[in-house]
Amino acid sequence: MGWMLALVVVVLVHQWLPQARWLMVHMVTLGLITTSIMVWGQHFAEALLKTRLGEESRPRQLARLRLLTAGVVVTISGMLPGWPWLVVLGALAVSAALLWYAAALGAQIRAALAPRFAFTVRAYVAAACLLPVGALLGAMMAFSPGEPWQGRLMLAHQIVNVLGFVGLTVTGTLLTLWPTVLRTRIELAAATRAAGGLLGMFLAVLGAVAGALIGSTLLGCAALLAYLSSFAWVAVALVRVGVHGVRQERRVPLAPFPILSIAAGTGWFALTTAGLLVMWWRSADAQMASSLVAADVQQLTVPFVAGFLLQVLLGAMSHLLPVTLGGGPRATTAALAVMSRGAVLRVVAYNLVVALFVLAERGTAGSGALFSALTLGTAEVAGFGSLSRVVLSLLGFAVLVSFVVLLVLAVRTSSRLRGTTTPLPTPGRPEPAASASPARSELPSPSGGPSPSVGPPRASRTATGPATAASMDRRALTGALLGLGSVLGATALGGSLDRSQGSIPDTAGTASAAAVTPTGETTTISVSMAEMRFTPDRLEVPAGNTLVIELSNDDPHDVHDLVLATGATSGRLQPGESTVLDGGVVAHDMEGWCSIVGHRAMGMTLGIVATGAAAGTSADGDAVAAGSGTDELARVSADMMAAPGPDVAVRDARLPAATGPQQRVTLEVVEVAAEIAPGVTMDAMTYGGAVVGPVLRSELGARLTVDLVNHGSMGHSLDLHAGRVSPDQAMRTIPPGEQLEYAITTDHAGIWLYHCSTMPMSVHLSAGMVGALVVPPPELAPVEREYVLVQSEHYLVPVGVPGSESTTHEGALPVSPVKIAAERPDLTVFNGHATQYVRSPLEARVGERVRLWVLAAGPSRGISFHVVGGVFDTVFKEGAYLLRPEDGEGGGAQALDLAAAQGGFVELVFDEPGTYTAVNHSFVDMERGARALIRVTA
């Protein structure tokens, strides 16, 4: 209950929390699910093994729960601010609790006499031993290793935790709980045969994890296929029990919610596991040496967590809690009836909500068609905007909250009727438990209710009357219609709100075009992607024909994809890959584009022309109609007086120490969510994990070799301005997972820009892929303080604009090519953050000579560098001195003017203590963050 209520609170306030998606997922998995497994696993083990532990064992069980809870809290406390070592500590505590739990269950198995249902408890032990492995993988991800390892670890983490820990536990439990919920019997021999699948699932999990970690698609997919086959072996036995239980004649109907919810959750489990298998196989990529990146794996979060985990948990709890509360048949039956109020309505509405979200995430033509079918043709994926998602999420959330409400009511009802022995006069009371045949022996029920007895199932002696059955059928049909109606109403309301806010196209004007009669014919066109272009970029298709695009990425270096205005997408294609995209029936003109950041702005679009369609539509009509409730040119503002976030490490601005004649460095491309101003996080592309790469230093005439390693999800490159090399090789774009060697001789002094030269360069630079290389001039006099300030400007898509949420990292804002083209930066910062040197000033003392290296990294704007209260007596710009004290002219300088990609340094001496401010004297840029304080002490 504590975790449930905490989850409700987090859902309500998640938009103001960091790492909200991660937090909600892990409150369900680590909080709700793991705690429930530990509590009920112990309960089931005692019941099935007939080893009821004494009260003296309860303190140890509570200690395990407290250790688990503490571990989860510590893990969350470390993950939210980004403290990976605290995450490791929490993972160790969680692992210790589960291993303790597994050891305790193992001891109970050894102490049991003839434990015929011990296979369920053994599954608990095996599953509990897997969770520490998943915890270790999760802790490793907290260090943000980048792709391909982030994707490999994410995949292995989900396989171990969901398919291993939870999947084994749930499957083993259902072999005894499912017959109990259905109030029927299962043969011990059948249960034992089915339990053989549990061993297959365990071994398959180990194989799939190995495949994920070594990047072997063949091994991973083979293991997943074995896992599905083993699960199907168990599922066949469960289906047989279910069919018999539902057909069995009864005087008292079964409580419907546990049956429907558990069945729906198990179905989602099988479908999502199969989906993972298909996704893994289709996305195999030899160049990345990895099958799935983290963003791909995260597509499975909704069906695994919302579809499978929550539904199985709530279904099981709806049966177990009323039965465990006890109080007599009357109290138990009444509590079960309360927990099943509106069962069909709740299950139908919730599963439709989950299905629509899953289909919307897939973005394929087939998923779009199924989306429309589930909404009875009243909605399309293209119209599933942000407000539609909010309204539908609230509906699903209301269904989940109803469980908590009904649970409270069930407890009150059970307490009120506790001890009452008079049978209920209405349907819903428990039928008398059938006595076991003398030749048969009964095993205790894991829920404390009717036993999953050994022997063939037997029918109840008294049948449900026709009137009662008809009434139940009518109630079920009414509930299903109400559930469907609530979802249709929510999507209609959300779509209306989206259109009124301009966040999706209003399709009313194109309704006539959409009504084109399909011809049944197919138009197949081959399209090549290379050099930021689709070839051909105009596809003529007879209206009513089905369009099939044979798509190939012929770009030697970069990743591309194709997204149609209908929502159909090819997925990302690595260089040399190809696929076939089903564009569906072409009813009107529409647009397609590459969704890789910046590629659409570079002109990577194509138009699909429906020849013979009704007049009034155009190839880019959808794009024109797609307005926005928020202007994309609206500025993303930040509090320039606030401190950086708690997880922001202030960049050391000191110039690195001198290097020798030979230097080799590694620059790793990593795509991260990076704060660039208080409360403003950018979906960043970086060298080394931080906006503005590390400051490099080389000496005149030295040899500098840079090893560029691309851990990103798209192509990247490097341009070292200080070198004289052919761009064809050294500056070529390398795909994800590859690396190159870039060697130069630093023959000229100055502060040189290095940056990504992959098109569109403005996007990659604005996303953080810039840095400085300092080569001091000869005989440069030593100074007491020497700092480096790199100015960069950043352009972000505002919240609320379509596309603002389509980022790799939740809560981060993507780069806006529209603002770059309009030269409308949101922030102009020093060394990657707007306020880091306002809250943590640079240091100096009175009388000390301070040298400030300055670089205008762009991508587009220069700088007029000035220190308020100071005068420069030395100015070095672009390889030459403009001013030196020994010139004898008595001159001074007030500003160092640099265009984009230019650099230099200034020197000054502070005569008085105080706080001085280094600024871009183009004050509009200073007010956007180009400011650093210098604290001078006596």
XYZ file of C-alpha atoms in Angstrom, residues 135-751:
617
model
C 20.694 -5.049 -10.239
C 24.382 -5.138 -11.210
C 23.529 -4.385 -14.838
C 21.294 -1.499 -13.748
C 24.052 -0.075 -11.562
C 26.460 -0.210 -14.503
C 23.989 1.763 -16.626
C 23.990 4.517 -13.984
C 27.525 5.351 -15.172
C 26.143 6.158 -18.679
C 28.608 4.046 -20.676
C 27.152 5.176 -24.018
C 26.207 3.090 -27.021
C 26.531 0.265 -27.847
C 27.005 -0.713 -24.189
C 24.057 1.313 -22.926
C 21.776 -0.623 -25.263
C 23.386 -3.969 -24.449
C 23.118 -3.384 -20.713
C 19.542 -2.112 -20.994
C 18.519 -5.192 -22.980
C 20.250 -7.596 -20.599
C 18.805 -5.716 -17.600
C 15.241 -6.103 -18.885
C 15.724 -9.747 -19.825
C 17.087 -10.695 -16.404
C 14.575 -8.695 -14.375
C 11.388 -9.029 -16.402
C 11.766 -12.379 -18.176
C 13.905 -13.916 -15.453
C 13.009 -12.634 -12.001
C 9.390 -11.679 -12.621
C 8.621 -14.073 -15.481
C 9.816 -17.178 -13.636
C 8.128 -16.130 -10.396
C 4.783 -15.381 -12.029
C 4.791 -18.498 -14.211
C 5.666 -20.764 -11.289
C 2.984 -19.140 -9.147
C 0.287 -19.503 -11.789
C 0.680 -23.277 -11.819
C -0.918 -23.290 -8.361
C -2.643 -19.901 -8.079
C -4.529 -20.080 -11.392
C -6.515 -23.223 -10.458
C -7.211 -21.652 -7.066
C -8.612 -18.467 -8.608
C -10.783 -20.596 -10.908
C -11.886 -22.831 -7.987
C -10.960 -25.932 -9.941
C -8.400 -28.712 -9.648
C -5.203 -29.590 -11.457
C -3.596 -32.996 -11.708
C -0.233 -33.214 -9.998
C 1.190 -35.080 -12.988
C 0.024 -32.347 -15.366
C 1.430 -29.639 -13.106
C 4.755 -31.465 -12.802
C 5.014 -31.896 -16.580
C 4.208 -28.240 -17.126
C 6.804 -27.225 -14.547
C 9.488 -28.588 -16.847
C 9.039 -25.406 -18.827
C 10.306 -23.376 -15.855
C 13.780 -24.897 -16.221
C 13.736 -24.119 -19.931
C 12.787 -20.501 -19.196
C 15.636 -20.159 -16.683
C 18.265 -21.525 -19.073
C 16.880 -19.412 -21.927
C 17.210 -16.254 -19.822
C 20.906 -17.002 -19.285
C 21.400 -17.493 -23.018
C 19.529 -14.314 -23.927
C 21.551 -12.260 -21.436
C 24.778 -13.621 -22.909
C 23.551 -12.740 -26.395
C 22.701 -9.209 -25.301
C 26.039 -8.573 -23.612
C 28.214 -9.867 -26.455
C 26.014 -8.326 -29.137
C 25.035 -11.656 -30.708
C 21.654 -11.407 -32.381
C 21.647 -15.086 -33.326
C 22.317 -16.308 -29.785
C 19.894 -13.842 -28.203
C 17.037 -14.569 -30.577
C 17.554 -18.322 -30.333
C 17.409 -18.051 -26.546
C 14.253 -15.928 -26.693
C 12.638 -18.460 -29.018
C 13.496 -21.190 -26.507
C 12.064 -19.024 -23.731
C 8.781 -18.551 -25.589
C 8.584 -22.269 -26.329
C 9.143 -23.126 -22.657
C 6.547 -20.583 -21.569
C 4.081 -21.983 -24.121
C 4.620 -25.443 -22.608
C 3.458 -24.087 -19.244
C 0.731 -21.949 -20.789
C -0.927 -24.940 -22.468
C -1.569 -26.498 -19.063
C -2.883 -23.210 -17.701
C -5.215 -22.743 -20.662
C -6.644 -26.228 -20.184
C -7.342 -25.489 -16.530
C -8.862 -22.146 -17.495
C -11.146 -23.615 -20.124
C -12.386 -26.265 -17.725
C -12.804 -23.776 -14.897
C -14.864 -21.368 -16.982
C -17.077 -24.134 -18.409
C -17.682 -25.706 -15.031
C -21.245 -25.407 -13.782
C -21.501 -23.406 -10.569
C -24.080 -22.095 -8.205
C -21.843 -19.143 -7.318
C -20.118 -17.246 -10.133
C -16.368 -16.754 -10.052
C -14.966 -13.342 -9.107
C -14.213 -12.004 -12.605
C -11.541 -9.356 -12.047
C -8.677 -11.638 -10.889
C -9.305 -13.987 -13.823
C -9.541 -11.255 -16.454
C -6.646 -9.196 -15.117
C -4.250 -12.147 -14.725
C -5.184 -13.512 -18.151
C -4.732 -10.105 -19.802
C -1.397 -9.550 -18.083
C -0.127 -12.986 -19.092
C -1.201 -12.298 -22.661
C 0.765 -9.037 -22.685
C 3.774 -10.928 -21.344
C 3.716 -13.410 -24.212
C 3.065 -10.720 -26.848
C 5.801 -8.403 -25.574
C 8.351 -11.187 -25.358
C 7.511 -12.146 -28.940
C 7.746 -8.476 -29.894
C 11.188 -8.282 -28.316
C 12.259 -11.307 -30.346
C 11.056 -9.732 -33.602
C 12.542 -6.330 -32.776
C 15.882 -7.852 -31.851
C 16.069 -9.908 -35.016
C 15.059 -7.067 -37.341
C 17.378 -4.487 -35.815
C 20.547 -6.589 -36.021
C 23.404 -4.300 -36.949
C 26.893 -5.585 -37.534
C 28.396 -2.080 -37.574
C 27.235 -1.311 -34.065
C 28.133 -4.794 -32.857
C 24.879 -4.514 -30.951
C 21.326 -5.419 -31.795
C 19.333 -2.804 -29.949
C 20.158 0.630 -28.611
C 18.644 1.830 -25.344
C 15.952 3.893 -27.077
C 14.718 0.781 -28.913
C 14.561 -1.308 -25.743
C 12.628 1.409 -23.931
C 9.753 0.916 -26.377
C 8.961 -2.265 -24.449
C 8.555 -0.506 -21.112
C 4.842 0.252 -21.472
C 3.702 -3.280 -22.443
C 6.004 -4.984 -19.941
C 5.265 -2.718 -16.978
C 1.728 -1.472 -17.605
C 0.436 -4.416 -19.616
C 2.065 -7.346 -17.825
C 3.437 -6.485 -14.389
C 0.689 -4.233 -13.051
C -2.189 -6.352 -14.347
C -0.844 -9.632 -12.994
C -0.051 -7.985 -9.659
C -3.454 -6.325 -9.277
C -5.309 -9.432 -10.471
C -3.482 -11.655 -7.993
C -3.926 -9.177 -5.151
C -7.655 -8.890 -5.894
C -7.957 -12.593 -5.075
C -5.271 -13.047 -2.455
C -6.025 -10.115 -0.177
C -9.736 -10.890 0.452
C -8.941 -14.587 0.964
C -6.008 -13.863 3.273
C -8.085 -11.419 5.302
C -10.332 -14.372 6.131
C -13.214 -13.736 8.511
C -15.441 -16.531 7.239
C -17.164 -17.351 3.940
C -19.508 -14.383 4.061
C -16.731 -11.841 4.655
C -14.440 -13.387 2.052
C -17.131 -13.523 -0.620
C -18.239 -9.968 0.029
C -14.640 -8.707 -0.166
C -14.073 -10.594 -3.429
C -17.256 -9.069 -4.841
C -16.060 -5.566 -3.920
C -12.687 -6.126 -5.597
C -14.481 -7.221 -8.793
C -16.808 -4.237 -9.111
C -16.780 -2.998 -12.689
C -14.327 -5.762 -13.569
C -15.030 -5.973 -17.292
C -15.200 -2.196 -17.682
C -11.857 -1.740 -15.884
C -10.040 -4.497 -17.752
C -11.340 -3.478 -21.186
C -10.630 0.233 -20.678
C -7.172 -0.319 -19.220
C -6.030 -2.768 -21.882
C -7.301 -0.568 -24.684
C -5.351 2.357 -23.222
C -2.173 0.282 -23.032
C -2.693 -1.079 -26.545
C -3.163 2.401 -28.039
C 0.019 3.680 -26.411
C 1.993 0.652 -27.613
C 0.684 0.965 -31.174
C 1.346 4.716 -31.241
C 4.968 4.076 -30.199
C 5.542 1.541 -32.974
C 4.763 4.011 -35.757
C 4.411 1.397 -38.532
C 1.652 1.189 -41.098
C 0.369 -2.050 -39.580
C 0.285 -0.648 -36.059
C -1.461 2.459 -37.381
C -4.156 0.327 -38.997
C -4.656 -1.642 -35.781
C -4.787 1.627 -33.825
C -7.627 2.806 -36.044
C -9.380 -0.556 -35.734
C -9.285 -0.495 -31.914
C -10.816 2.979 -31.940
C -13.484 1.819 -34.441
C -12.083 4.180 -37.052
C -12.649 7.271 -34.898
C -8.956 8.080 -34.377
C -5.619 7.685 -36.131
C -2.040 7.582 -34.914
C -1.338 10.833 -36.758
C -3.953 12.529 -34.557
C -2.650 11.042 -31.313
C -1.086 14.229 -29.994
C 0.297 15.159 -26.602
C -3.075 16.178 -25.136
C -4.653 12.939 -26.362
C -1.923 11.064 -24.539
C -2.542 13.058 -21.370
C -6.307 12.411 -21.407
C -5.859 8.706 -22.154
C -3.167 8.418 -19.470
C -5.546 9.911 -16.938
C -8.146 7.289 -17.852
C -5.653 4.457 -17.355
C -4.464 6.056 -14.133
C -8.048 6.261 -12.871
C -8.451 2.516 -13.454
C -5.313 1.828 -11.409
C -6.403 4.159 -8.602
C -9.770 2.384 -8.484
C -7.905 -0.712 -7.240
C -6.667 1.187 -4.190
C -10.161 2.536 -3.523
C -11.777 -0.876 -3.895
C -9.100 -2.433 -1.705
C -9.946 -0.051 1.128
C -13.652 -0.793 0.669
C -12.974 -4.537 0.605
C -11.036 -4.364 3.876
C -13.885 -2.426 5.498
C -16.444 -4.904 4.175
C -14.420 -7.872 5.387
C -13.984 -6.327 8.827
C -17.687 -5.581 9.113
C -18.719 -9.133 8.210
C -15.849 -10.922 9.996
C -17.030 -13.999 11.868
C -20.425 -14.080 10.147
C -21.321 -17.650 9.179
C -24.748 -17.149 7.582
C -24.466 -17.748 3.842
C -25.104 -14.824 1.550
C -28.504 -15.063 -0.127
C -27.204 -13.627 -3.391
C -24.881 -14.976 -6.074
C -21.281 -14.366 -5.223
C -21.054 -16.444 -2.010
C -18.483 -19.244 -1.965
C -19.677 -22.655 -2.866
C -18.954 -25.355 -0.313
C -15.489 -26.754 -0.823
C -15.723 -30.173 -2.432
C -14.186 -32.809 -0.264
C -11.322 -34.776 -1.608
C -11.784 -38.364 -2.570
C -10.458 -40.750 0.073
C -8.033 -42.021 -2.485
C -6.774 -38.524 -3.163
C -4.670 -36.243 -0.995
C -5.033 -32.481 -0.909
C -2.310 -29.915 -0.857
C -2.757 -26.590 0.898
C -3.794 -23.681 -1.291
C -1.145 -21.012 -1.706
C -3.804 -18.396 -1.088
C -5.475 -20.004 1.845
C -8.584 -20.684 -0.254
C -9.714 -23.727 -2.216
C -6.890 -26.158 -2.776
C -5.240 -26.995 -6.104
C -5.966 -30.619 -5.297
C -4.209 -33.564 -6.821
C -6.551 -35.384 -9.131
C -8.867 -34.686 -12.052
C -11.061 -31.580 -11.922
C -14.620 -32.196 -10.798
C -17.676 -30.142 -11.609
C -19.825 -28.453 -9.016
C -23.020 -30.226 -8.231
C -25.248 -27.206 -8.584
C -25.466 -25.251 -11.827
C -25.989 -21.552 -12.276
C -29.537 -20.814 -13.302
C -30.275 -19.520 -16.799
C -31.556 -16.185 -15.488
C -28.395 -15.622 -13.472
C -26.147 -16.579 -16.389
C -28.051 -14.281 -18.728
C -27.761 -11.465 -16.205
C -24.000 -12.021 -15.935
C -23.655 -11.999 -19.726
C -25.570 -8.713 -19.948
C -23.447 -7.142 -17.222
C -20.251 -8.287 -18.944
C -21.409 -6.917 -22.303
C -22.443 -3.643 -20.699
C -19.078 -3.380 -18.955
C -17.201 -4.070 -22.190
C -19.212 -1.432 -24.051
C -18.679 1.103 -21.261
C -14.936 0.369 -21.255
C -14.728 0.793 -25.007
C -16.886 3.919 -24.849
C -14.711 5.508 -22.177
C -11.590 5.008 -24.306
C -13.295 6.301 -27.449
C -14.545 9.306 -25.515
C -11.066 9.999 -24.128
C -9.433 9.798 -27.559
C -12.136 12.023 -29.051
C -11.702 14.599 -26.283
C -7.920 14.490 -26.573
C -8.010 14.785 -30.348
C -10.345 17.768 -30.114
C -8.040 19.461 -27.618
C -5.005 18.722 -29.783
C -6.651 20.221 -32.842
C -7.816 23.275 -30.931
C -4.240 23.836 -29.744
C -2.868 23.237 -33.225
C -0.617 20.386 -32.154
C -1.913 17.987 -34.834
C -3.335 18.555 -38.290
C -7.056 19.161 -38.540
C -8.000 16.467 -40.978
C -11.441 17.835 -41.740
C -10.162 19.504 -44.876
C -8.717 16.296 -46.216
C -11.641 14.035 -45.401
C -12.780 13.918 -48.980
C -9.300 12.967 -50.124
C -9.116 10.220 -47.528
C -12.292 8.736 -48.911
C -10.586 7.559 -52.106
C -11.619 3.999 -52.946
C -8.670 1.576 -52.792
C -7.864 0.182 -56.226
C -6.253 -2.996 -54.929
C -3.125 -2.218 -56.960
C 0.374 -1.617 -55.589
C 2.915 0.962 -56.668
C 6.477 -0.014 -55.724
C 9.208 2.650 -55.840
C 12.887 2.343 -54.926
C 14.244 5.259 -52.912
C 17.868 5.900 -52.017
C 19.082 7.945 -49.042
C 22.457 9.702 -49.287
C 24.005 13.152 -48.903
C 20.971 14.533 -47.054
C 18.660 13.719 -49.935
C 16.037 11.173 -50.931
C 16.412 10.040 -54.531
C 13.897 10.356 -56.026
C 12.320 12.964 -53.756
C 8.985 13.117 -55.604
C 6.891 9.953 -55.737
C 3.843 9.921 -57.987
C 1.277 7.306 -56.983
C -2.214 6.837 -58.473
C -4.792 7.756 -55.810
C -6.106 4.587 -54.172
C -2.998 2.529 -54.870
C -0.950 1.019 -52.049
C 2.530 2.519 -51.896
C 5.480 0.243 -51.150
C 8.874 1.936 -50.819
C 12.036 -0.113 -51.255
C 14.301 2.033 -49.106
C 18.088 1.820 -48.981
C 20.648 3.858 -47.082
C 23.411 4.426 -49.620
C 25.142 7.036 -47.512
C 28.615 5.663 -46.730
C 28.737 7.193 -43.261
C 25.449 8.439 -41.814
C 22.294 6.942 -40.346
C 18.956 7.851 -41.945
C 15.286 6.896 -41.802
C 12.017 7.754 -43.506
C 8.894 8.872 -41.691
C 5.655 9.482 -43.577
C 3.010 11.953 -42.470
C 0.719 8.980 -41.845
C 3.033 7.823 -39.074
C 4.548 4.940 -41.042
C 8.290 4.739 -40.475
C 11.198 2.660 -41.678
C 13.179 2.836 -38.478
C 16.810 3.889 -38.503
C 18.961 2.338 -41.206
C 22.721 2.070 -40.867
C 24.896 2.671 -43.953
C 24.342 -0.113 -46.432
C 21.079 -1.323 -44.880
C 17.759 -1.504 -46.692
C 14.145 -2.227 -45.859
C 10.675 -2.233 -47.345
C 8.240 0.388 -46.041
C 4.502 -0.156 -46.486
C 3.064 3.317 -46.958
C -0.542 2.127 -47.055
C -3.228 3.326 -49.453
C -2.362 6.778 -50.826
C -5.506 8.894 -50.625
C -3.991 12.380 -50.851
C -0.693 14.206 -51.215
C 1.617 14.015 -48.218
C 5.177 14.525 -47.082
C 7.937 12.245 -45.858
C 11.161 13.164 -44.087
C 14.212 11.910 -42.238
C 13.652 12.246 -38.490
C 17.356 12.264 -37.496
C 17.896 15.598 -35.785
C 18.654 18.333 -38.299
C 18.322 16.172 -41.413
C 14.837 17.430 -42.257
C 16.025 21.020 -41.918
C 18.850 20.200 -44.339
C 16.220 19.384 -46.962
C 15.959 15.636 -46.490
C 12.277 15.445 -47.414
C 10.239 13.872 -50.128
C 6.775 14.514 -51.494
C 4.198 11.866 -52.317
C 1.758 13.036 -54.983
C -1.571 11.232 -55.286
C -2.276 11.564 -59.021
C -5.966 11.724 -59.770
C -6.877 12.734 -56.195
C -9.385 15.454 -55.392
C -8.090 18.964 -55.938
C -7.018 21.056 -52.990
C -4.346 18.854 -51.516
C -0.592 19.166 -51.843
C 2.415 17.071 -51.094
C 3.213 19.113 -48.041
C -0.332 19.897 -47.053
C -0.053 17.895 -43.890
C 3.020 19.791 -42.836
C 1.408 23.147 -43.561
C -1.682 22.223 -41.604
C 0.308 21.044 -38.653
C 0.430 24.147 -36.573
C 1.545 24.363 -33.015
C 0.052 25.707 -29.846
C 3.547 26.993 -29.062
C 5.681 28.980 -31.484
C 8.862 27.026 -32.164
C 10.746 30.316 -32.195
C 9.551 31.102 -28.677
C 12.512 31.373 -26.338
C 13.260 28.687 -23.777
C 14.017 30.778 -20.729
C 16.086 29.970 -17.646
C 16.643 31.530 -14.230
C 20.066 33.113 -14.647
C 20.366 33.730 -10.913
C 19.779 30.101 -9.927
C 22.458 27.578 -9.118
C 23.186 24.682 -11.458
C 21.329 21.466 -10.703
C 22.715 19.136 -8.033
C 24.086 16.709 -10.621
C 26.023 19.368 -12.536
C 29.774 19.263 -11.988
C 31.345 22.719 -12.390
C 33.855 22.605 -15.254
C 37.447 23.237 -14.209
C 38.332 26.278 -16.317
C 42.094 26.093 -15.688
C 44.332 25.479 -18.690
C 45.712 21.917 -18.627
C 49.367 21.382 -17.946
C 51.902 21.312 -20.757
C 52.256 18.120 -22.788
C 55.263 16.591 -24.473
C 56.123 16.301 -28.153
C 53.940 13.214 -28.515
C 50.368 13.112 -27.229
C 47.516 10.664 -27.806
C 43.998 11.319 -26.549
C 40.658 9.584 -26.974
C 37.431 11.477 -27.656
C 34.353 9.357 -27.124
C 31.107 10.515 -28.716
C 28.282 10.098 -26.206
C 24.698 11.335 -26.487
C 23.429 12.442 -23.081
C 20.866 14.652 -21.372
C 22.908 17.655 -20.232
C 21.828 20.667 -18.208
C 23.035 23.870 -19.899
C 21.192 26.298 -17.596
C 19.217 25.914 -14.361
C 16.148 23.856 -15.193
C 17.039 23.546 -18.895
C 18.269 20.167 -20.121
C 19.323 19.571 -23.709
C 19.377 16.324 -25.665
C 23.094 16.706 -26.218
C 25.684 15.209 -28.529
C 29.048 15.413 -26.824
C 32.718 14.587 -26.850
C 33.219 12.856 -23.521
C 29.754 13.282 -22.007
C 29.684 17.071 -21.464
C 28.537 19.999 -23.593
C 31.793 21.550 -24.875
C 34.406 18.834 -25.066
C 37.552 18.655 -22.938
C 40.203 21.354 -23.388
C 43.183 19.848 -25.218
C 46.689 21.276 -25.034
C 49.577 20.721 -27.381
C 52.969 22.379 -27.848
C 54.354 23.990 -30.975
C 55.607 21.359 -33.378
C 54.194 18.508 -31.311
C 52.396 15.489 -32.724
C 48.791 15.126 -31.546
C 46.837 11.952 -32.271
C 43.136 11.783 -31.477
C 41.231 8.492 -31.414
C 37.584 9.289 -32.121
C 35.176 6.593 -30.900
C 31.499 6.900 -31.833
C 29.221 5.576 -29.059
C 26.292 7.633 -30.370
C 23.208 6.520 -32.266
C 24.081 8.318 -35.522
C 27.134 9.257 -37.556
C 29.630 11.771 -36.127
C 33.046 13.154 -37.023
C 35.840 15.495 -35.935
C 37.419 18.613 -37.432
C 40.596 19.854 -35.713
C 41.129 23.397 -36.981
C 44.777 23.341 -35.890
C 45.760 20.645 -38.385
C 46.573 20.584 -42.077
C 45.046 17.325 -43.305
C 42.802 16.141 -46.094
C 39.183 16.220 -44.866
C 38.289 13.208 -46.977
C 39.705 10.700 -44.516
C 40.476 12.382 -41.209
C 37.187 14.267 -41.048
C 34.937 11.611 -42.496
C 31.732 10.698 -40.686
C 31.944 7.377 -38.885
C 28.842 5.302 -38.103
C 27.924 4.251 -34.560
C 30.325 1.722 -33.081
C 33.271 2.698 -35.296
C 36.392 4.727 -34.567
C 39.082 6.581 -36.482
C 42.580 7.921 -35.889
C 43.118 11.644 -36.533
C 46.767 12.809 -36.324
C 48.069 16.357 -36.812
C 51.181 18.384 -36.090
C 50.462 21.579 -34.134
C 52.696 23.964 -36.073
C 50.821 27.170 -35.259
C 50.021 28.877 -31.968
C 46.550 29.872 -30.875
C 43.373 28.535 -29.362
